[in-house]
Each structure stands twice: as structure tokens, then as C-alpha cells.
Amino acid sequence: MRLKLISAAAMALVLVGGPTAAEAQVRTPVTEAKVAQVLSPVQRDAVLSAVKAAYQKAYVFPEKTPAILARLDKAKAARRYNVENPNELAGLLTSDLREASQDHHAFIEYNPQRYAAATVPASGPPGQDLAGFDAAAARRDNHGLTDMRILAGNVRYLRIAGFHWISDETGQAYDEAMRFLKGGDAVIIDLRGNGGGSSEAVQYLVSHFLKPGTLEITFLHAGREPVQTRALDNLPAGRMLGKPLYVLIDQGSASAAESFAYDVQQFKLGKLVGSGTAGAANNNDFVPIAPGFMLSVSTGRPVHPVSKSNWEGTGVTPEIATSSEQAQDAAHARALRELLAANPDPSVGADYTWALLALEARLHPVTPPEATLQAAPGTYGKYVVTAEKDGLWIARPGHPLWPAPRHLTPLTNDGLFAVDGVDMLRIGLKPNTLELWWKGEATPRLLKRD
């Protein structure tokens, strides 16, 4: 099974089911050719006929097919599709398909490159077909694993931009990422803007948080036996059962990204942070249509073992609602608060507290009293504080590692500031006194105003 979603106007991914030559595993932009092909009336009619035939043959909800076909016929009779630009035709058809079906995987795109790859004969050059096309893009994108970081407090962060899957390759990339995450006190997996991809990748990822053999999801296709996906037994990086897990989602999270988020929520593996997802759950196949189109047709639907349903049309709702922009900070802060509540070693707890103060200030900006801001400028030993239009700045003239002034960001209302680019130091401003709070030291070093 493949999970992939592509929007009609921009880049995305779609849920793909079934072993077809048109399967897609990668994030693919809708092609806007510099010189778009001009469609003839005969070509337009052929495209429309092919779209209708594909839906009649394989659409997973046959009871909806008559309404979809009627909508297309009505639009044709009204000369709605009498356009020459293939991208414009794709947009019109996608709009009508989605409105008639209420299916987020119903779309058609004009993408000559993918069409060419999808129509390479089986006897063609190795690696030139659609699977090879997608595999090349997956390798350039590190299989969708685009960012790994250690956040303050040893919270490990992984950004998954798309759920790619190449047999005997992608698993190794995930193994390295999972070993990295396993060393964290808590884990944040970022799926914001992730349009989907392969269900094999979702299965591999979620297996690290489930007991072996757990039924993860069942795919239902008309005229086929159900296909069940279970948590894998063999995971080279080992499992992370019980590891504090936070998953970032937003409206751009779709299909396979929603599948993982839905697993996390239904199996209670962690907490979802951000905003509601796209609501695209159905499985689909891609059908190449001359002279360069790729049609997505939903051919199946997933059923989760816990809810007995899926997220189509509704999306996945986070437990911690916040804007997409603040989701990472909100998840990071929540992780640190919960780690602190677990009564850690005092030195570790101090690390959490230090990091949490900066996160809370970003989530809830503070404004120090005007009197503090007005009284702060001056020279304190080797440090110089100045006031500018954008706030207070601090410099250490002559220091080789501090060649330019650094901005001071308020952390509390009582005059504590973070130093831009120097996480190990906080500045306290008191009447005629500058406090140097160095990380790991229980009391500040005091410098009197010169």
C-alpha cells in the first residue's frame, strides 16, 4: 500500500493502494510547464472519457460514481472544460471530482514527467519507470527524514517531510533516525506539512512504539481480500515503548502523515500537538492519461482496529491545540514540564527548568517594567548594555568570541533576559547591578555599574 496526497494547486502526497506501475512514493510538485501543451478538443474529450472510465472501473465507493459522472457530464455540456491549458483543465476536473465525491484523494494533475515514467513499458530501461523516478527523489530527500536535532533538555526532534519507501533502503535510514531518537529523554516527530507517502514507512515507524504483532490497520478494497498491517517483529534500532512522544500536525498533514498521527492517538502512544489535519484517508491508485496527466482514483479505505473507522473528511484532532508556528515550542515545553513532574535527578531537572524558561517566554512573551528598561543602559565591568528601538543589547568590547552586541530577550517580568546566541548565559538587570546567571551555577555573578 502507498499513502500519498497531491493537491490540485500545490505540492502534496496521496494514499496509493495496490501494486500498480503508477504507484507514487514521493512528494511531487504539480508541473507548471514553461510552455504548456495546447490541448485540442479531441484530447480534452479523451481525457474526460478516461477519467470517467477509471472511476467506473475501480472507485471504492461505487454508490457515489453516478453522481461523479453526472457532474462531469453536466460540466462538459456547459462547456466548462473548453480550455486549452492542461493545468487549467486539471484544476477544473479536480474541483468537480472533489466536490462530487467529497474525497480528498480525488484529483488529476498535469505532470508530463511522472506520466512518462508511468508509461515506460516493463521491458524498458531499468530505473526509468515510475518506481525508479520516485526512488531517485526519495534518495535525494533522505527518504523524507530531513532534520534531526537535539533540543534543550535532551528532547530529540525528527522532521519527516514525506513518507517515502524503497525496499531494502529506507528501513536503514529509519534505523539511524530511531537510534538517534532512542537516546532522548522525550521525542518530538514533526509531521507539519507532510502530505503523506507510503504505508510501509508508517508501519516501520509506528512499530517502534508498539508491541510486536499489534494489528495496526486494515485496508479494504472492493473485490479484493482485506490487507492487514501489523507491528514488525524485527527492528534493528529496538523499540521505544513508553518513551514520551509528541507529534506535530497541522492542516498540511495528510494521508500517511494522518495515519501515523491517528495510530499515536488511537493507541495512546503519545500526544498530538498543533491543529487539525487534512482528512484524507482513502487508498488510491494512479492512472496515467495521455497526453501527460496523472489521475488519482480511490480504490480502498483503511479501518483502524481501535476506532473501527478512519479520519476521512474529519481529519485528526490534536490533544494540545495551538498554531502550526508554535507547535514545536508547545510540544517541547509540554515535554519538559512532564519530565520535571517525573521527579528527575536534580541536575537533570535544572537542565529542564533552564530550557523551559526560554520556551515559556517565546510562547507567552513578557514585557519588563519601563523603569527597568530605562535604568539598564550603562557599563558593568567588561559588559556594556545599550538601549535601541528594538530593546536592550549587551556587548563585551574586545572579547574575541563576542565581537558584536547581542540582543536581550525578556524572560520574566522582573528583569531576567536571554542573550541571543548564548544559551549558557542569562542576564539579570537590577538597580545599578548586572547579574550573570551562568547555566549550572546556583547563584549569579554580580557586576556593579561603573
XYZ file of N, CA, C and O in Angstrom, residues 136-239:
416
model
N 14.523 7.810 -6.967
C 15.582 8.809 -7.099
C 15.270 10.043 -6.260
O 16.147 10.600 -5.591
N 14.008 10.459 -6.302
C 13.620 11.623 -5.499
C 13.699 11.309 -4.006
O 14.089 12.155 -3.204
N 13.325 10.088 -3.621
C 13.382 9.701 -2.210
C 14.807 9.737 -1.684
O 15.058 10.202 -0.564
N 15.750 9.275 -2.483
C 17.148 9.268 -2.038
C 17.665 10.696 -1.851
O 18.405 10.976 -0.906
N 17.272 11.597 -2.746
C 17.710 12.987 -2.619
C 17.123 13.637 -1.378
O 17.693 14.573 -0.821
N 15.978 13.135 -0.925
C 15.280 13.697 0.240
C 15.576 12.917 1.511
O 14.882 13.068 2.510
N 16.606 12.058 1.468
C 16.941 11.190 2.607
C 15.713 10.436 3.099
O 15.477 10.301 4.292
N 14.935 9.945 2.147
C 13.749 9.145 2.439
C 12.718 9.909 3.267
O 11.918 9.307 3.985
N 12.765 11.228 3.178
C 11.800 12.058 3.902
C 12.258 12.474 5.289
O 11.606 13.307 5.922
N 13.360 11.936 5.764
C 13.870 12.257 7.109
C 14.825 13.441 6.965
O 16.027 13.272 6.777
N 14.277 14.632 7.029
C 15.018 15.816 6.593
C 15.701 16.601 7.703
O 16.518 17.473 7.410
N 15.406 16.330 8.957
C 16.020 17.126 10.036
C 16.005 16.327 11.325
O 14.962 15.809 11.735
N 17.159 16.214 11.965
C 17.268 15.577 13.275
C 18.073 16.503 14.175
O 19.155 16.947 13.801
N 17.543 16.787 15.359
C 18.207 17.726 16.267
C 18.033 17.287 17.715
O 17.056 16.622 18.057
N 18.980 17.716 18.554
C 18.827 17.574 20.000
C 18.383 18.927 20.528
O 19.151 19.892 20.494
N 17.153 19.008 21.006
C 16.644 20.246 21.579
C 17.054 20.333 23.046
O 17.477 19.332 23.652
N 16.927 21.506 23.612
C 17.308 21.714 25.008
C 16.595 20.721 25.916
O 15.417 20.422 25.734
N 17.321 20.205 26.909
C 16.750 19.214 27.816
C 16.806 17.809 27.252
O 16.123 16.910 27.755
N 17.622 17.592 26.215
C 17.750 16.287 25.560
C 16.412 15.763 25.044
O 16.083 14.594 25.184
N 15.634 16.656 24.472
C 14.431 16.254 23.743
C 14.843 16.071 22.291
O 15.332 17.010 21.654
N 14.663 14.881 21.745
C 15.122 14.578 20.399
C 14.013 14.891 19.380
O 12.858 14.501 19.574
N 14.411 15.563 18.293
C 13.463 16.054 17.286
C 13.763 15.411 15.938
O 14.919 15.339 15.512
N 12.708 14.937 15.263
C 12.828 14.377 13.925
C 11.760 14.989 13.031
O 10.576 14.946 13.352
N 12.187 15.563 11.920
C 11.263 16.098 10.929
C 11.106 15.082 9.801
O 12.092 14.642 9.202
N 9.868 14.657 9.537
C 9.572 13.751 8.433
C 8.744 14.540 7.417
O 7.570 14.826 7.633
N 9.378 14.897 6.300
C 8.714 15.725 5.296
C 7.801 14.918 4.392
O 6.870 15.457 3.791
N 8.053 13.630 4.266
C 7.226 12.753 3.444
C 7.554 11.303 3.763
O 8.690 10.981 4.134
N 6.578 10.424 3.623
C 6.790 9.007 3.952
C 7.183 8.227 2.690
O 6.361 7.560 2.077
N 8.446 8.333 2.304
C 8.969 7.573 1.170
C 9.247 6.134 1.604
O 9.431 5.856 2.785
N 9.327 5.248 0.615
C 9.732 3.881 0.928
C 10.378 3.238 -0.281
O 9.776 3.137 -1.346
N 11.624 2.802 -0.098
C 12.330 1.991 -1.075
C 12.741 0.714 -0.357
O 13.445 0.766 0.657
N 12.303 -0.419 -0.853
C 12.625 -1.697 -0.211
C 14.132 -1.856 -0.068
O 14.896 -1.532 -0.991
N 14.547 -2.334 1.095
C 15.948 -2.620 1.406
C 16.819 -1.363 1.494
O 18.039 -1.465 1.584
N 16.199 -0.160 1.492
C 16.967 1.065 1.640
C 16.398 1.966 2.725
O 17.113 2.392 3.627
N 15.095 2.256 2.630
C 14.503 3.237 3.543
C 14.571 2.769 4.989
O 14.784 3.578 5.901
N 14.404 1.474 5.207
C 14.462 0.959 6.574
C 15.761 1.306 7.268
O 15.779 1.615 8.471
N 16.875 1.298 6.524
C 18.164 1.627 7.124
C 18.220 3.093 7.558
O 18.784 3.429 8.591
N 17.596 3.963 6.745
C 17.553 5.379 7.122
C 16.729 5.561 8.388
O 17.094 6.345 9.285
N 15.623 4.838 8.494
C 14.804 4.913 9.706
C 15.535 4.319 10.906
O 15.387 4.819 12.028
N 16.317 3.272 10.687
C 17.067 2.682 11.800
C 17.997 3.722 12.434
O 18.084 3.833 13.661
N 18.696 4.479 11.589
C 19.593 5.508 12.108
C 18.815 6.585 12.859
O 19.238 7.041 13.933
N 17.673 6.979 12.296
C 16.866 8.007 12.954
C 16.316 7.504 14.282
O 16.279 8.244 15.275
N 15.893 6.239 14.322
C 15.320 5.700 15.562
C 16.388 5.545 16.641
O 16.112 5.756 17.828
N 17.595 5.184 16.260
C 18.674 5.117 17.256
C 18.940 6.498 17.850
O 19.209 6.642 19.042
N 18.874 7.515 16.985
C 19.056 8.885 17.465
C 17.945 9.261 18.443
O 18.196 9.802 19.529
N 16.702 8.994 18.081
C 15.574 9.349 18.950
C 15.614 8.585 20.265
O 15.252 9.118 21.318
N 16.056 7.356 20.199
C 16.044 6.497 21.388
C 16.890 7.068 22.512
O 16.640 6.812 23.694
N 17.901 7.874 22.178
C 18.757 8.453 23.198
C 18.169 9.669 23.882
O 18.787 10.216 24.801
N 16.986 10.109 23.480
C 16.382 11.296 24.072
C 15.574 10.999 25.312
O 15.097 9.878 25.514
N 15.393 12.016 26.144
C 14.503 11.879 27.297
C 13.043 11.907 26.843
O 12.165 11.367 27.513
N 12.786 12.580 25.728
C 11.468 12.619 25.101
C 11.693 12.804 23.608
O 12.788 13.156 23.163
N 10.640 12.546 22.816
C 10.756 12.562 21.357
C 9.681 13.457 20.764
O 8.509 13.397 21.170
N 10.078 14.285 19.795
C 9.139 15.076 19.000
C 9.294 14.666 17.546
O 10.403 14.733 16.996
N 8.210 14.232 16.918
C 8.203 13.905 15.497
C 7.330 14.937 14.790
O 6.154 15.093 15.114
N 7.918 15.637 13.853
C 7.267 16.770 13.186
C 6.687 16.337 11.846
O 7.429 16.029 10.908
N 5.352 16.344 11.745
C 4.657 15.983 10.504
C 3.931 17.170 9.896
O 3.084 16.993 9.018
N 4.247 18.382 10.324
C 3.590 19.554 9.758
C 3.946 19.671 8.277
O 5.107 19.586 7.897
N 2.922 19.838 7.444
C 3.147 19.966 6.014
C 3.493 18.667 5.315
O 3.753 18.657 4.108
N 3.484 17.556 6.027
C 3.779 16.250 5.428
C 2.524 15.744 4.735
O 1.545 15.384 5.387
N 2.548 15.702 3.397
C 1.363 15.309 2.643
C 1.126 13.823 2.541
O 0.126 13.399 1.975
N 2.023 12.990 3.043
C 1.763 11.553 3.039
C 2.893 10.756 2.432
O 4.050 11.140 2.481
N 2.547 9.645 1.797
C 3.538 8.775 1.188
C 3.177 7.313 1.341
O 2.041 6.919 1.088
N 4.101 6.519 1.808
C 3.976 5.069 1.806
C 3.525 4.512 3.152
O 4.044 4.889 4.194
N 2.574 3.580 3.094
C 2.128 2.946 4.334
C 3.198 2.031 4.917
O 3.212 1.754 6.113
N 4.117 1.528 4.065
C 5.225 0.727 4.588
C 6.091 1.565 5.535
O 6.563 1.066 6.562
N 6.294 2.826 5.186
C 7.083 3.704 6.055
C 6.361 3.954 7.371
O 6.978 3.982 8.441
N 5.038 4.159 7.303
C 4.253 4.357 8.524
C 4.336 3.106 9.398
O 4.538 3.187 10.615
N 4.168 1.948 8.785
C 4.247 0.700 9.536
C 5.603 0.554 10.214
O 5.682 0.185 11.392
N 6.666 0.874 9.495
C 8.009 0.730 10.063
C 8.205 1.691 11.226
O 8.738 1.323 12.285
N 7.758 2.925 11.042
C 7.924 3.928 12.098
C 7.122 3.573 13.343
O 7.656 3.550 14.464
N 5.835 3.310 13.184
C 4.977 3.091 14.344
C 5.325 1.794 15.064
O 5.051 1.653 16.270
N 5.944 0.846 14.367
C 6.341 -0.413 15.018
C 7.283 -0.181 16.180
O 7.322 -0.972 17.134
N 8.039 0.903 16.144
C 8.977 1.198 17.233
C 8.264 1.606 18.522
O 8.888 1.652 19.591
N 6.984 1.903 18.429
C 6.222 2.330 19.606
C 5.115 1.342 19.982
O 4.336 1.610 20.894
N 5.046 0.212 19.277
C 4.023 -0.807 19.529
C 4.675 -2.146 19.857
O 5.812 -2.410 19.454
N 3.930 -2.985 20.532
C 4.405 -4.340 20.785
C 4.381 -5.139 19.477
O 3.527 -4.904 18.619
N 5.311 -6.078 19.310
C 5.363 -6.859 18.061
C 4.019 -7.534 17.761
O 3.345 -8.034 18.669
N 3.637 -7.533 16.508
C 2.427 -8.223 16.079
C 1.131 -7.463 16.283
O 0.069 -7.934 15.879
N 1.180 -6.274 16.893
C -0.039 -5.490 17.093
C -0.675 -5.152 15.755
O -0.003 -4.661 14.843
N -1.965 -5.425 15.606
C -2.673 -5.066 14.382
C -2.726 -3.551 14.291
O -3.311 -2.889 15.148
N -2.113 -3.003 13.252
C -2.050 -1.545 13.113
C -3.227 -1.009 12.312
O -3.896 -0.066 12.718
N -3.507 -1.594 11.149
C -4.589 -1.082 10.318
C -4.979 -2.145 9.296
O -4.193 -3.060 8.993
N -6.190 -2.056 8.782
C -6.678 -2.967 7.746
C -7.105 -2.142 6.542
O -7.845 -1.161 6.684
N -6.636 -2.542 5.351
C -7.017 -1.859 4.116
C -8.085 -2.673 3.400
O -7.885 -3.872 3.118
N -9.203 -2.036 3.108
C -10.309 -2.690 2.411
C -10.378 -2.176 0.978
O -10.393 -0.964 0.741
N -10.420 -3.116 0.010
C -10.549 -2.768 -1.401
C -11.701 -3.574 -1.995
O -11.857 -4.765 -1.689
N -12.482 -2.936 -2.829
C -13.594 -3.631 -3.481
C -13.058 -4.770 -4.343
O -12.155 -4.585 -5.151
N -13.625 -5.951 -4.140
C -13.244 -7.099 -4.949
C -11.932 -7.742 -4.563
O -11.460 -8.641 -5.265
N -11.327 -7.321 -3.455
C -10.061 -7.919 -3.017
C -10.168 -8.338 -1.561
O -11.002 -7.839 -0.816
N -9.282 -9.220 -1.170
C -9.210 -9.616 0.234
C -8.637 -8.456 1.059
O -7.765 -7.727 0.584
N -9.126 -8.271 2.292
C -8.553 -7.216 3.148
C -7.061 -7.454 3.379
O -6.599 -8.592 3.435
N -6.326 -6.379 3.515
C -4.890 -6.449 3.785
C -4.628 -5.844 5.154
O -4.977 -4.694 5.411
N -4.034 -6.637 6.044
C -3.752 -6.166 7.390
C -2.276 -5.799 7.541
O -1.402 -6.450 6.982
N -2.031 -4.747 8.307
C -0.676 -4.305 8.612
C -0.458 -4.441 10.117
O -1.255 -3.932 10.904
N 0.621 -5.102 10.501
C 0.914 -5.323 11.918
C 2.289 -4.772 12.278
O 3.158 -4.618 11.418
N 2.476 -4.484 13.569
C 3.778 -4.016 14.053
C 4.829 -5.084 13.793
O 4.615 -6.272 14.070
N 5.957 -4.672 13.261
C 7.004 -5.602 12.868
C 7.692 -6.224 14.083
O 7.770 -5.621 15.151
N 8.214 -7.430 13.888
C 8.931 -8.119 14.958
C 10.377 -7.663 15.057
O 10.899 -7.423 16.141
N 11.032 -7.546 13.914
C 12.468 -7.267 13.894
C 12.725 -5.799 13.613
O 12.447 -5.294 12.520
N 13.262 -5.111 14.610
C 13.601 -3.692 14.479
C 15.037 -3.501 14.944
O 15.322 -3.565 16.143
N 15.971 -3.274 14.033
C 17.394 -3.165 14.408
C 17.675 -2.120 15.481
O 18.589 -2.289 16.293
N 16.893 -1.034 15.505
C 17.142 0.018 16.495
C 16.453 -0.255 17.830
O 16.669 0.478 18.797
N 15.635 -1.297 17.896
C 14.896 -1.586 19.120
C 13.656 -0.719 19.248
O 13.411 0.180 18.443
N 12.862 -0.984 20.283
C 11.594 -0.269 20.479
C 11.736 0.848 21.495
O 12.691 0.894 22.268
